Amino acid sequence: KMVDPTLAEMGKNLNEAMKMLEDSQRKAEEENEKKYARKDIPGPLQGSGQDMVSILQLVQNLMHGEEEEEASQAYRLQNVGEQGHMALLGHSLAAYISVLDRERLRKLTTRILSDTTLWLCRLFRYENGSAYYHEDDREGLLKICRLVIHTRYEDYTIEGFNVLYTKQPVIYISSAARTGLGQALCNQLGLPLSCMCRVPCNTMFGSQHQMDVALLDRVIKDDVESGKLPLLLVANAGTPGAGHTDKLGRLKELCEQYNMWLHVEGVNLATLALGYVSSSVLAATKCDSMTLTLGSWLGLPAVPAVTLYRHEDPSLSLAAGLTSSQPVEKLRALPLWLSLQYLGHDGIVERIKHASQLSQRLLENLKNLDFIKTSVEDELSSPVVVFKFFWEYSNRDQTSHAAQASTIQHPIISNERHIYDTFNQWLGEQLAQLVPASGVDVVELEDEGTCVRFSPLMTSAVLGTEIQDVDQLVDCLKMKIPVLTSTLQLREEFEQEVRRTVGLLYIEDLSWPGLGVVRYNYHSDGKNDGKQEKELEKINMELLKKLNELESDLTFSLGPEFGGQKNCVYIGMVTEDLDVSELVETIAATGREIEENSRLLENMTEVVRKGIQEAQLQLQKANEERLLEEGLLRQIPVVGSVLNWFSPFQASPKGRTFNLTAGSLESTESTYVSKAQGTGTTPPPTPTSSLAKQRLPGQKIFKRSLRSSDAFSETSSVSHCDDLEKMDQRPPTLSPGQEQGPLETETPEEQKEVAQATKTDTEDIQSDKSPRDCMKVEEQESQR
């Protein structure tokens, strides 16, 4: 039971606030009312103020009002858990403790800081270390650099940058380090970029993501000979991209040789808390400093990062900013102090162990998948799994390319890197969308290209990743691999079909994850480029609309929002049963149909315009002729009426009608005579794409028949040929008056009866006819 009622009230308020903010059960009516509530509109502060519940309600509306459809963020909030509540409570307690008197505050902060530092040093096997707690994970390395500068330059406190000018310091970082780290250090330290040296990774032997130690040794020797001072080396225990660990043991020996400081950072440092630690990561315990990001590893929100270091001079640590005389700054460790006590040693180890087991589970499944290439440094204990889709050339269809493989480079091989980067980008995005709890993302590696990364140590604690999520990720990957292989295999065929089809233009876009890009070429008639571009855009937009209306499994689009080609049709991923020739033929026929219809409309518009002008001239001429026939007197209003009454003038109406089909003007005399308008000639049929391919029931367009369907089609074709042969054996169809043979469907008895009746009728007719009639019949038969 708490003695201080303020602490009890604070914990109660925090409980209620978090419960209110994390409650996702809201009715639709209440959400709509909140969305348009008057209190959400910015305005002046209310004079009487608001209570805590109203303010928290406003915060909740701001958090969830515009992001209801984003399930990932709501999921992230729901998995904060009680250990996250302890971290949040730590921030509230820090603000409350800061109002204590100075002596009590000093004792309390000293206890919190010493406890947290001792626990972390024991947990991560870093003996006799000190700790610096910071919000920005780069700030610890920055303060370490200042500490080393104060240590190596004795007069730096007095003379400042003058001592750096006489002997320029050099900081070495790996080329696989996180982007912008070197520039950020130089900016904060006030050093030129020439003080930063990027060390390449191994290019001939070993991992492609580990620092080249031999090359680093030569670079340091050259810097020493040129009068520079090697200051600090930043190594990786888990590179930001692939999770690889540098050769920390050899790097430590090199740093001792040149009196350099060794700083290590990376996600693999979390495995130091486990019972079994690989030797490559265990060497990090001998380094001079390391940075730990416990917030992401343990799923603790808003806890600071920690930099553990070893240094004997506290005055230099104070000058570098690693320690502070202000007790309030020491309260940064309070959220971590509460969270570590809540989780305990077993809870911390269990979370890190669970993340490592997730990585091993995924790695074991990936080994059994074809077309998946992994890039893992230590398969036994690596917490980061990086993989990519890769189709070896030996696995491709070599039957059609065996003859030309030695002389002609395969089209897929020539642009292999770009195509695989595009496909793996699509694969990573699909997996992240289908299994959001897995936390997979896409990473760009210098040598591997675009890959998919699974790093549960950075995401599983927050997302709540479990074993079933990894299994679901593998299942989704199994579904996507056949689509990737089919699309990659059919890209070349699609390109060849488009290039030999008249009216279509193949667009090479290596950044499009799909079958390809095609454009229908508009046949120009010498018009200006602006109008031709508009017509081309109109035709291709209509073509895209027509293709999307077809009942197919393909996706047709305008391409990416940024960087895509204009006036093109982008075709997405496909399956192996795609009929590429039918697809290309349909695109070309639909484009021709749209173009012909547009040209027909343009021609009709021009014809109608000319016909109207001609009709106006003819009507004007007819009016002049009517005036001459009637005379001048009939045009006078009063005289004309009297004259027409005594002597009516009979004049046939002379009108004009425009025939849209023939495109000509015609007289309306026939209309007045027949009292009906003539229909004219039949208009020509609308051009259509003659692609009425016979399909099996349930078979969609652009789909080839599978093996069973192929057998069915072969059987049907054979039976169809047999029917044609039988029809060839039948007698030809006779015209009326000729003798017709018996039908094949009749029985022999019925055939005899029909033949006898026919013979009797013929005899009766011949007996009744006279010789003259018989001669007429013979003449008619001869004419026939």
GROMACS .gro file of N, CA, C and O in nm, residues 479-564:
model
  344
  479MET      N    1   0.272  -1.873  -5.187
  479MET     CA    2   0.172  -1.834  -5.287
  479MET      C    3   0.228  -1.733  -5.386
  479MET      O    4   0.186  -1.730  -5.502
  480LYS      N    5   0.320  -1.649  -5.342
  480LYS     CA    6   0.371  -1.543  -5.429
  480LYS      C    7   0.483  -1.591  -5.520
  480LYS      O    8   0.505  -1.532  -5.627
  481ILE      N    9   0.556  -1.696  -5.482
  481ILE     CA   10   0.668  -1.742  -5.563
  481ILE      C   11   0.623  -1.788  -5.702
  481ILE      O   12   0.685  -1.751  -5.803
  482PRO      N   13   0.516  -1.871  -5.717
  482PRO     CA   14   0.473  -1.908  -5.853
  482PRO      C   15   0.433  -1.788  -5.938
  482PRO      O   16   0.456  -1.787  -6.059
  483VAL      N   17   0.375  -1.687  -5.877
  483VAL     CA   18   0.337  -1.567  -5.952
  483VAL      C   19   0.462  -1.494  -6.001
  483VAL      O   20   0.468  -1.448  -6.117
  484LEU      N   21   0.564  -1.485  -5.916
  484LEU     CA   22   0.687  -1.418  -5.956
  484LEU      C   23   0.758  -1.494  -6.068
  484LEU      O   24   0.804  -1.433  -6.165
  485THR      N   25   0.768  -1.625  -6.054
  485THR     CA   26   0.836  -1.704  -6.157
  485THR      C   27   0.760  -1.699  -6.290
  485THR      O   28   0.821  -1.688  -6.397
  486SER      N   29   0.628  -1.708  -6.285
  486SER     CA   30   0.549  -1.703  -6.408
  486SER      C   31   0.563  -1.569  -6.477
  486SER      O   32   0.581  -1.562  -6.599
  487THR      N   33   0.555  -1.462  -6.400
  487THR     CA   34   0.568  -1.329  -6.459
  487THR      C   35   0.706  -1.308  -6.518
  487THR      O   36   0.721  -1.254  -6.628
  488LEU      N   37   0.809  -1.352  -6.446
  488LEU     CA   38   0.945  -1.337  -6.497
  488LEU      C   39   0.966  -1.419  -6.624
  488LEU      O   40   1.037  -1.377  -6.715
  489GLN      N   41   0.903  -1.535  -6.631
  489GLN     CA   42   0.919  -1.620  -6.748
  489GLN      C   43   0.844  -1.565  -6.869
  489GLN      O   44   0.889  -1.579  -6.982
  490LEU      N   45   0.729  -1.504  -6.846
  490LEU     CA   46   0.645  -1.457  -6.957
  490LEU      C   47   0.677  -1.314  -7.001
  490LEU      O   48   0.621  -1.268  -7.100
  491ARG      N   49   0.764  -1.245  -6.928
  491ARG     CA   50   0.799  -1.107  -6.967
  491ARG      C   51   0.862  -1.103  -7.105
  491ARG      O   52   0.829  -1.017  -7.188
  492GLU      N   53   0.953  -1.196  -7.131
  492GLU     CA   54   1.021  -1.197  -7.260
  492GLU      C   55   0.923  -1.231  -7.373
  492GLU      O   56   0.925  -1.168  -7.480
  493GLU      N   57   0.837  -1.329  -7.349
  493GLU     CA   58   0.738  -1.365  -7.451
  493GLU      C   59   0.643  -1.249  -7.480
  493GLU      O   60   0.607  -1.223  -7.595
  494PHE      N   61   0.604  -1.179  -7.374
  494PHE     CA   62   0.516  -1.064  -7.393
  494PHE      C   63   0.585  -0.955  -7.475
  494PHE      O   64   0.526  -0.894  -7.564
  495GLU      N   65   0.712  -0.931  -7.445
  495GLU     CA   66   0.786  -0.829  -7.520
  495GLU      C   67   0.795  -0.866  -7.668
  495GLU      O   68   0.776  -0.782  -7.756
  496GLN      N   69   0.824  -0.992  -7.697
  496GLN     CA   70   0.835  -1.034  -7.837
  496GLN      C   71   0.701  -1.025  -7.909
  496GLN      O   72   0.694  -0.982  -8.025
  497GLU      N   73   0.594  -1.064  -7.842
  497GLU     CA   74   0.462  -1.056  -7.905
  497GLU      C   75   0.423  -0.912  -7.935
  497GLU      O   76   0.366  -0.882  -8.040
  498VAL      N   77   0.454  -0.823  -7.843
  498VAL     CA   78   0.417  -0.682  -7.863
  498VAL      C   79   0.500  -0.621  -7.976
  498VAL      O   80   0.448  -0.545  -8.059
  499ARG      N   81   0.629  -0.654  -7.980
  499ARG     CA   82   0.716  -0.594  -8.082
  499ARG      C   83   0.679  -0.638  -8.224
  499ARG      O   84   0.700  -0.563  -8.319
  500ARG      N   85   0.624  -0.758  -8.241
  500ARG     CA   86   0.587  -0.801  -8.376
  500ARG      C   87   0.438  -0.778  -8.405
  500ARG      O   88   0.388  -0.827  -8.507
  501THR      N   89   0.369  -0.709  -8.319
  501THR     CA   90   0.228  -0.676  -8.343
  501THR      C   91   0.218  -0.533  -8.392
  501THR      O   92   0.270  -0.440  -8.329
  502VAL      N   93   0.153  -0.515  -8.504
  502VAL     CA   94   0.139  -0.383  -8.564
  502VAL      C   95   0.044  -0.299  -8.478
  502VAL      O   96  -0.063  -0.345  -8.438
  503GLY      N   97   0.084  -0.177  -8.451
  503GLY     CA   98   0.000  -0.085  -8.376
  503GLY      C   99   0.033  -0.077  -8.229
  503GLY      O  100  -0.019   0.010  -8.159
  504LEU      N  101   0.119  -0.166  -8.178
  504LEU     CA  102   0.155  -0.165  -8.037
  504LEU      C  103   0.303  -0.131  -8.021
  504LEU      O  104   0.386  -0.167  -8.104
  505LEU      N  105   0.334  -0.062  -7.914
  505LEU     CA  106   0.471  -0.023  -7.884
  505LEU      C  107   0.506  -0.073  -7.744
  505LEU      O  108   0.435  -0.044  -7.648
  506TYR      N  109   0.614  -0.150  -7.735
  506TYR     CA  110   0.659  -0.201  -7.606
  506TYR      C  111   0.743  -0.096  -7.535
  506TYR      O  112   0.837  -0.040  -7.592
  507ILE      N  113   0.710  -0.068  -7.409
  507ILE     CA  114   0.782   0.031  -7.328
  507ILE      C  115   0.866  -0.043  -7.225
  507ILE      O  116   0.814  -0.121  -7.145
  508GLU      N  117   0.995  -0.019  -7.227
  508GLU     CA  118   1.086  -0.083  -7.133
  508GLU      C  119   1.086  -0.005  -7.001
  508GLU      O  120   1.135   0.107  -6.994
  509ASP      N  121   1.027  -0.064  -6.899
  509ASP     CA  122   1.022  -0.002  -6.767
  509ASP      C  123   1.062  -0.107  -6.665
  509ASP      O  124   0.981  -0.190  -6.621
  510LEU      N  125   1.189  -0.105  -6.626
  510LEU     CA  126   1.241  -0.207  -6.536
  510LEU      C  127   1.193  -0.189  -6.393
  510LEU      O  128   1.210  -0.277  -6.310
  511SER      N  129   1.136  -0.074  -6.362
  511SER     CA  130   1.089  -0.049  -6.227
  511SER      C  131   0.943  -0.090  -6.207
  511SER      O  132   0.887  -0.065  -6.100
  512TRP      N  133   0.882  -0.154  -6.309
  512TRP     CA  134   0.742  -0.195  -6.296
  512TRP      C  135   0.736  -0.342  -6.260
  512TRP      O  136   0.784  -0.428  -6.336
  513PRO      N  137   0.674  -0.377  -6.146
  513PRO     CA  138   0.664  -0.518  -6.107
  513PRO      C  139   0.543  -0.584  -6.173
  513PRO      O  140   0.434  -0.591  -6.116
  514GLY      N  141   0.561  -0.633  -6.292
  514GLY     CA  142   0.451  -0.695  -6.363
  514GLY      C  143   0.496  -0.752  -6.495
  514GLY      O  144   0.615  -0.766  -6.524
  515LEU      N  145   0.397  -0.785  -6.578
  515LEU     CA  146   0.426  -0.846  -6.708
  515LEU      C  147   0.496  -0.749  -6.801
  515LEU      O  148   0.587  -0.787  -6.874
  516GLY      N  149   0.456  -0.625  -6.803
  516GLY     CA  150   0.519  -0.528  -6.890
  516GLY      C  151   0.431  -0.408  -6.913
  516GLY      O  152   0.322  -0.394  -6.855
  517VAL      N  153   0.478  -0.320  -6.999
  517VAL     CA  154   0.410  -0.194  -7.030
  517VAL      C  155   0.394  -0.187  -7.181
  517VAL      O  156   0.488  -0.213  -7.256
  518VAL      N  157   0.274  -0.150  -7.225
  518VAL     CA  158   0.245  -0.143  -7.368
  518VAL      C  159   0.172  -0.013  -7.396
  518VAL      O  160   0.100   0.040  -7.310
  519ARG      N  161   0.192   0.038  -7.517
  519ARG     CA  162   0.124   0.161  -7.559
  519ARG      C  163   0.068   0.138  -7.700
  519ARG      O  164   0.137   0.082  -7.786
  520TYR      N  165  -0.055   0.180  -7.720
  520TYR     CA  166  -0.114   0.171  -7.854
  520TYR      C  167  -0.072   0.294  -7.933
  520TYR      O  168  -0.092   0.407  -7.890
  521ASN      N  169  -0.011   0.272  -8.049
  521ASN     CA  170   0.038   0.381  -8.131
  521ASN      C  171  -0.074   0.438  -8.216
  521ASN      O  172  -0.144   0.364  -8.287
  522TYR      N  173  -0.090   0.568  -8.209
  522TYR     CA  174  -0.191   0.638  -8.289
  522TYR      C  175  -0.130   0.671  -8.425
  522TYR      O  176  -0.021   0.727  -8.434
  523HIS      N  177  -0.198   0.633  -8.532
  523HIS     CA  178  -0.149   0.659  -8.667
  523HIS      C  179  -0.174   0.805  -8.702
  523HIS      O  180  -0.288   0.847  -8.725
  524SER      N  181  -0.068   0.880  -8.706
  524SER     CA  182  -0.079   1.024  -8.728
  524SER      C  183  -0.106   1.055  -8.875
  524SER      O  184  -0.059   0.985  -8.965
  525ASP      N  185  -0.181   1.161  -8.897
  525ASP     CA  186  -0.212   1.208  -9.033
  525ASP      C  187  -0.149   1.344  -9.058
  525ASP      O  188  -0.207   1.429  -9.126
  526GLY      N  189  -0.035   1.367  -9.001
  526GLY     CA  190   0.032   1.495  -9.021
  526GLY      C  191  -0.021   1.606  -8.935
  526GLY      O  192  -0.004   1.724  -8.968
  527LYS      N  193  -0.085   1.574  -8.825
  527LYS     CA  194  -0.140   1.676  -8.737
  527LYS      C  195  -0.032   1.726  -8.643
  527LYS      O  196   0.076   1.668  -8.632
  528ASN      N  197  -0.064   1.833  -8.572
  528ASN     CA  198   0.035   1.888  -8.480
  528ASN      C  199   0.055   1.795  -8.361
  528ASN      O  200  -0.029   1.712  -8.330
  529ASP      N  201   0.168   1.811  -8.295
  529ASP     CA  202   0.205   1.720  -8.188
  529ASP      C  203   0.111   1.732  -8.069
  529ASP      O  204   0.083   1.633  -8.002
  530GLY      N  205   0.064   1.852  -8.039
  530GLY     CA  206  -0.025   1.869  -7.924
  530GLY      C  207  -0.155   1.793  -7.940
  530GLY      O  208  -0.199   1.721  -7.849
  531LYS      N  209  -0.216   1.805  -8.057
  531LYS     CA  210  -0.342   1.735  -8.081
  531LYS      C  211  -0.320   1.585  -8.088
  531LYS      O  212  -0.402   1.506  -8.039
  532GLN      N  213  -0.209   1.544  -8.149
  532GLN     CA  214  -0.180   1.402  -8.158
  532GLN      C  215  -0.158   1.342  -8.019
  532GLN      O  216  -0.200   1.230  -7.991
  533GLU      N  217  -0.092   1.418  -7.931
  533GLU     CA  218  -0.069   1.369  -7.795
  533GLU      C  219  -0.201   1.353  -7.720
  533GLU      O  220  -0.221   1.256  -7.646
  534LYS      N  221  -0.292   1.446  -7.739
  534LYS     CA  222  -0.423   1.435  -7.675
  534LYS      C  223  -0.502   1.316  -7.728
  534LYS      O  224  -0.568   1.244  -7.652
  535GLU      N  225  -0.497   1.294  -7.859
  535GLU     CA  226  -0.567   1.180  -7.917
  535GLU      C  227  -0.506   1.049  -7.869
  535GLU      O  228  -0.578   0.952  -7.841
  536LEU      N  229  -0.373   1.046  -7.858
  536LEU     CA  230  -0.307   0.926  -7.807
  536LEU      C  231  -0.348   0.899  -7.662
  536LEU      O  232  -0.374   0.784  -7.625
  537GLU      N  233  -0.354   1.003  -7.582
  537GLU     CA  234  -0.395   0.986  -7.443
  537GLU      C  235  -0.540   0.939  -7.434
  537GLU      O  236  -0.573   0.850  -7.354
  538LYS      N  237  -0.625   0.993  -7.519
  538LYS     CA  238  -0.766   0.954  -7.517
  538LYS      C  239  -0.784   0.808  -7.556
  538LYS      O  240  -0.861   0.735  -7.492
  539ILE      N  241  -0.711   0.764  -7.659
  539ILE     CA  242  -0.725   0.626  -7.705
  539ILE      C  243  -0.674   0.529  -7.599
  539ILE      O  244  -0.738   0.427  -7.570
  540ASN      N  245  -0.559   0.558  -7.539
  540ASN     CA  246  -0.504   0.466  -7.440
  540ASN      C  247  -0.585   0.465  -7.311
  540ASN      O  248  -0.593   0.363  -7.243
  541MET      N  249  -0.645   0.578  -7.275
  541MET     CA  250  -0.732   0.579  -7.158
  541MET      C  251  -0.856   0.495  -7.184
  541MET      O  252  -0.902   0.419  -7.098
  542GLU      N  253  -0.913   0.507  -7.303
  542GLU     CA  254  -1.029   0.425  -7.339
  542GLU      C  255  -0.990   0.278  -7.347
  542GLU      O  256  -1.068   0.189  -7.309
  543LEU      N  257  -0.869   0.251  -7.397
  543LEU     CA  258  -0.821   0.113  -7.403
  543LEU      C  259  -0.808   0.054  -7.263
  543LEU      O  260  -0.847  -0.062  -7.239
  544LEU      N  261  -0.755   0.131  -7.169
  544LEU     CA  262  -0.744   0.084  -7.032
  544LEU      C  263  -0.880   0.056  -6.972
  544LEU      O  264  -0.900  -0.045  -6.902
  545LYS      N  265  -0.976   0.141  -7.002
  545LYS     CA  266  -1.112   0.120  -6.951
  545LYS      C  267  -1.174  -0.007  -7.008
  545LYS      O  268  -1.236  -0.086  -6.936
  546LYS      N  269  -1.155  -0.029  -7.138
  546LYS     CA  270  -1.210  -0.149  -7.201
  546LYS      C  271  -1.146  -0.276  -7.144
  546LYS      O  272  -1.213  -0.377  -7.121
  547LEU      N  273  -1.015  -0.273  -7.120
  547LEU     CA  274  -0.947  -0.391  -7.069
  547LEU      C  275  -0.991  -0.423  -6.926
  547LEU      O  276  -1.002  -0.541  -6.889
  548ASN      N  277  -1.014  -0.321  -6.847
  548ASN     CA  278  -1.059  -0.345  -6.710
  548ASN      C  279  -1.201  -0.398  -6.705
  548ASN      O  280  -1.241  -0.460  -6.605
  549GLU      N  281  -1.279  -0.375  -6.810
  549GLU     CA  282  -1.416  -0.426  -6.814
  549GLU      C  283  -1.420  -0.574  -6.849
  549GLU      O  284  -1.524  -0.638  -6.831
  550LEU      N  285  -1.311  -0.630  -6.901
  550LEU     CA  286  -1.308  -0.771  -6.935
  550LEU      C  287  -1.303  -0.856  -6.808
  550LEU      O  288  -1.246  -0.816  -6.707
  551GLU      N  289  -1.360  -0.973  -6.816
  551GLU     CA  290  -1.361  -1.065  -6.703
  551GLU      C  291  -1.231  -1.145  -6.704
  551GLU      O  292  -1.223  -1.256  -6.757
  552SER      N  293  -1.128  -1.089  -6.646
  552SER     CA  294  -0.998  -1.155  -6.640
  552SER      C  295  -0.939  -1.135  -6.502
  552SER      O  296  -0.985  -1.054  -6.422
  553ASP      N  297  -0.833  -1.212  -6.475
  553ASP     CA  298  -0.764  -1.202  -6.347
  553ASP      C  299  -0.649  -1.103  -6.350
  553ASP      O  300  -0.578  -1.088  -6.250
  554LEU      N  301  -0.628  -1.036  -6.462
  554LEU     CA  302  -0.518  -0.944  -6.476
  554LEU      C  303  -0.555  -0.806  -6.422
  554LEU      O  304  -0.673  -0.770  -6.416
  555THR      N  305  -0.454  -0.731  -6.384
  555THR     CA  306  -0.473  -0.593  -6.340
  555THR      C  307  -0.410  -0.499  -6.441
  555THR      O  308  -0.292  -0.512  -6.474
  556PHE      N  309  -0.490  -0.407  -6.492
  556PHE     CA  310  -0.444  -0.306  -6.586
  556PHE      C  311  -0.452  -0.170  -6.516
  556PHE      O  312  -0.554  -0.139  -6.454
  557SER      N  313  -0.347  -0.091  -6.529
  557SER     CA  314  -0.344   0.037  -6.460
  557SER      C  315  -0.261   0.136  -6.540
  557SER      O  316  -0.204   0.103  -6.644
  558LEU      N  317  -0.257   0.260  -6.487
  558LEU     CA  318  -0.178   0.366  -6.550
  558LEU      C  319  -0.033   0.366  -6.502
  558LEU      O  320   0.045   0.451  -6.543
  559GLY      N  321   0.001   0.271  -6.413
  559GLY     CA  322   0.138   0.264  -6.365
  559GLY      C  323   0.156   0.338  -6.234
  559GLY      O  324   0.059   0.385  -6.172
  560PRO      N  325   0.279   0.351  -6.189
  560PRO     CA  326   0.304   0.421  -6.062
  560PRO      C  327   0.267   0.568  -6.071
  560PRO      O  328   0.266   0.628  -6.178
  561GLU      N  329   0.236   0.625  -5.954
  561GLU     CA  330   0.193   0.765  -5.950
  561GLU      C  331   0.306   0.859  -5.991
  561GLU      O  332   0.284   0.958  -6.060
  562PHE      N  333   0.428   0.825  -5.950
  562PHE     CA  334   0.544   0.909  -5.983
  562PHE      C  335   0.644   0.826  -6.061
  562PHE      O  336   0.675   0.712  -6.025
  563GLY      N  337   0.695   0.882  -6.167
  563GLY     CA  338   0.798   0.816  -6.244
  563GLY      C  339   0.750   0.722  -6.351
  563GLY      O  340   0.831   0.660  -6.419
  564GLY      N  341   0.619   0.708  -6.370
  564GLY     CA  342   0.569   0.618  -6.472
  564GLY      C  343   0.557   0.685  -6.608
  564GLY      O  344   0.552   0.808  -6.619
   0.00000   0.00000   0.00000
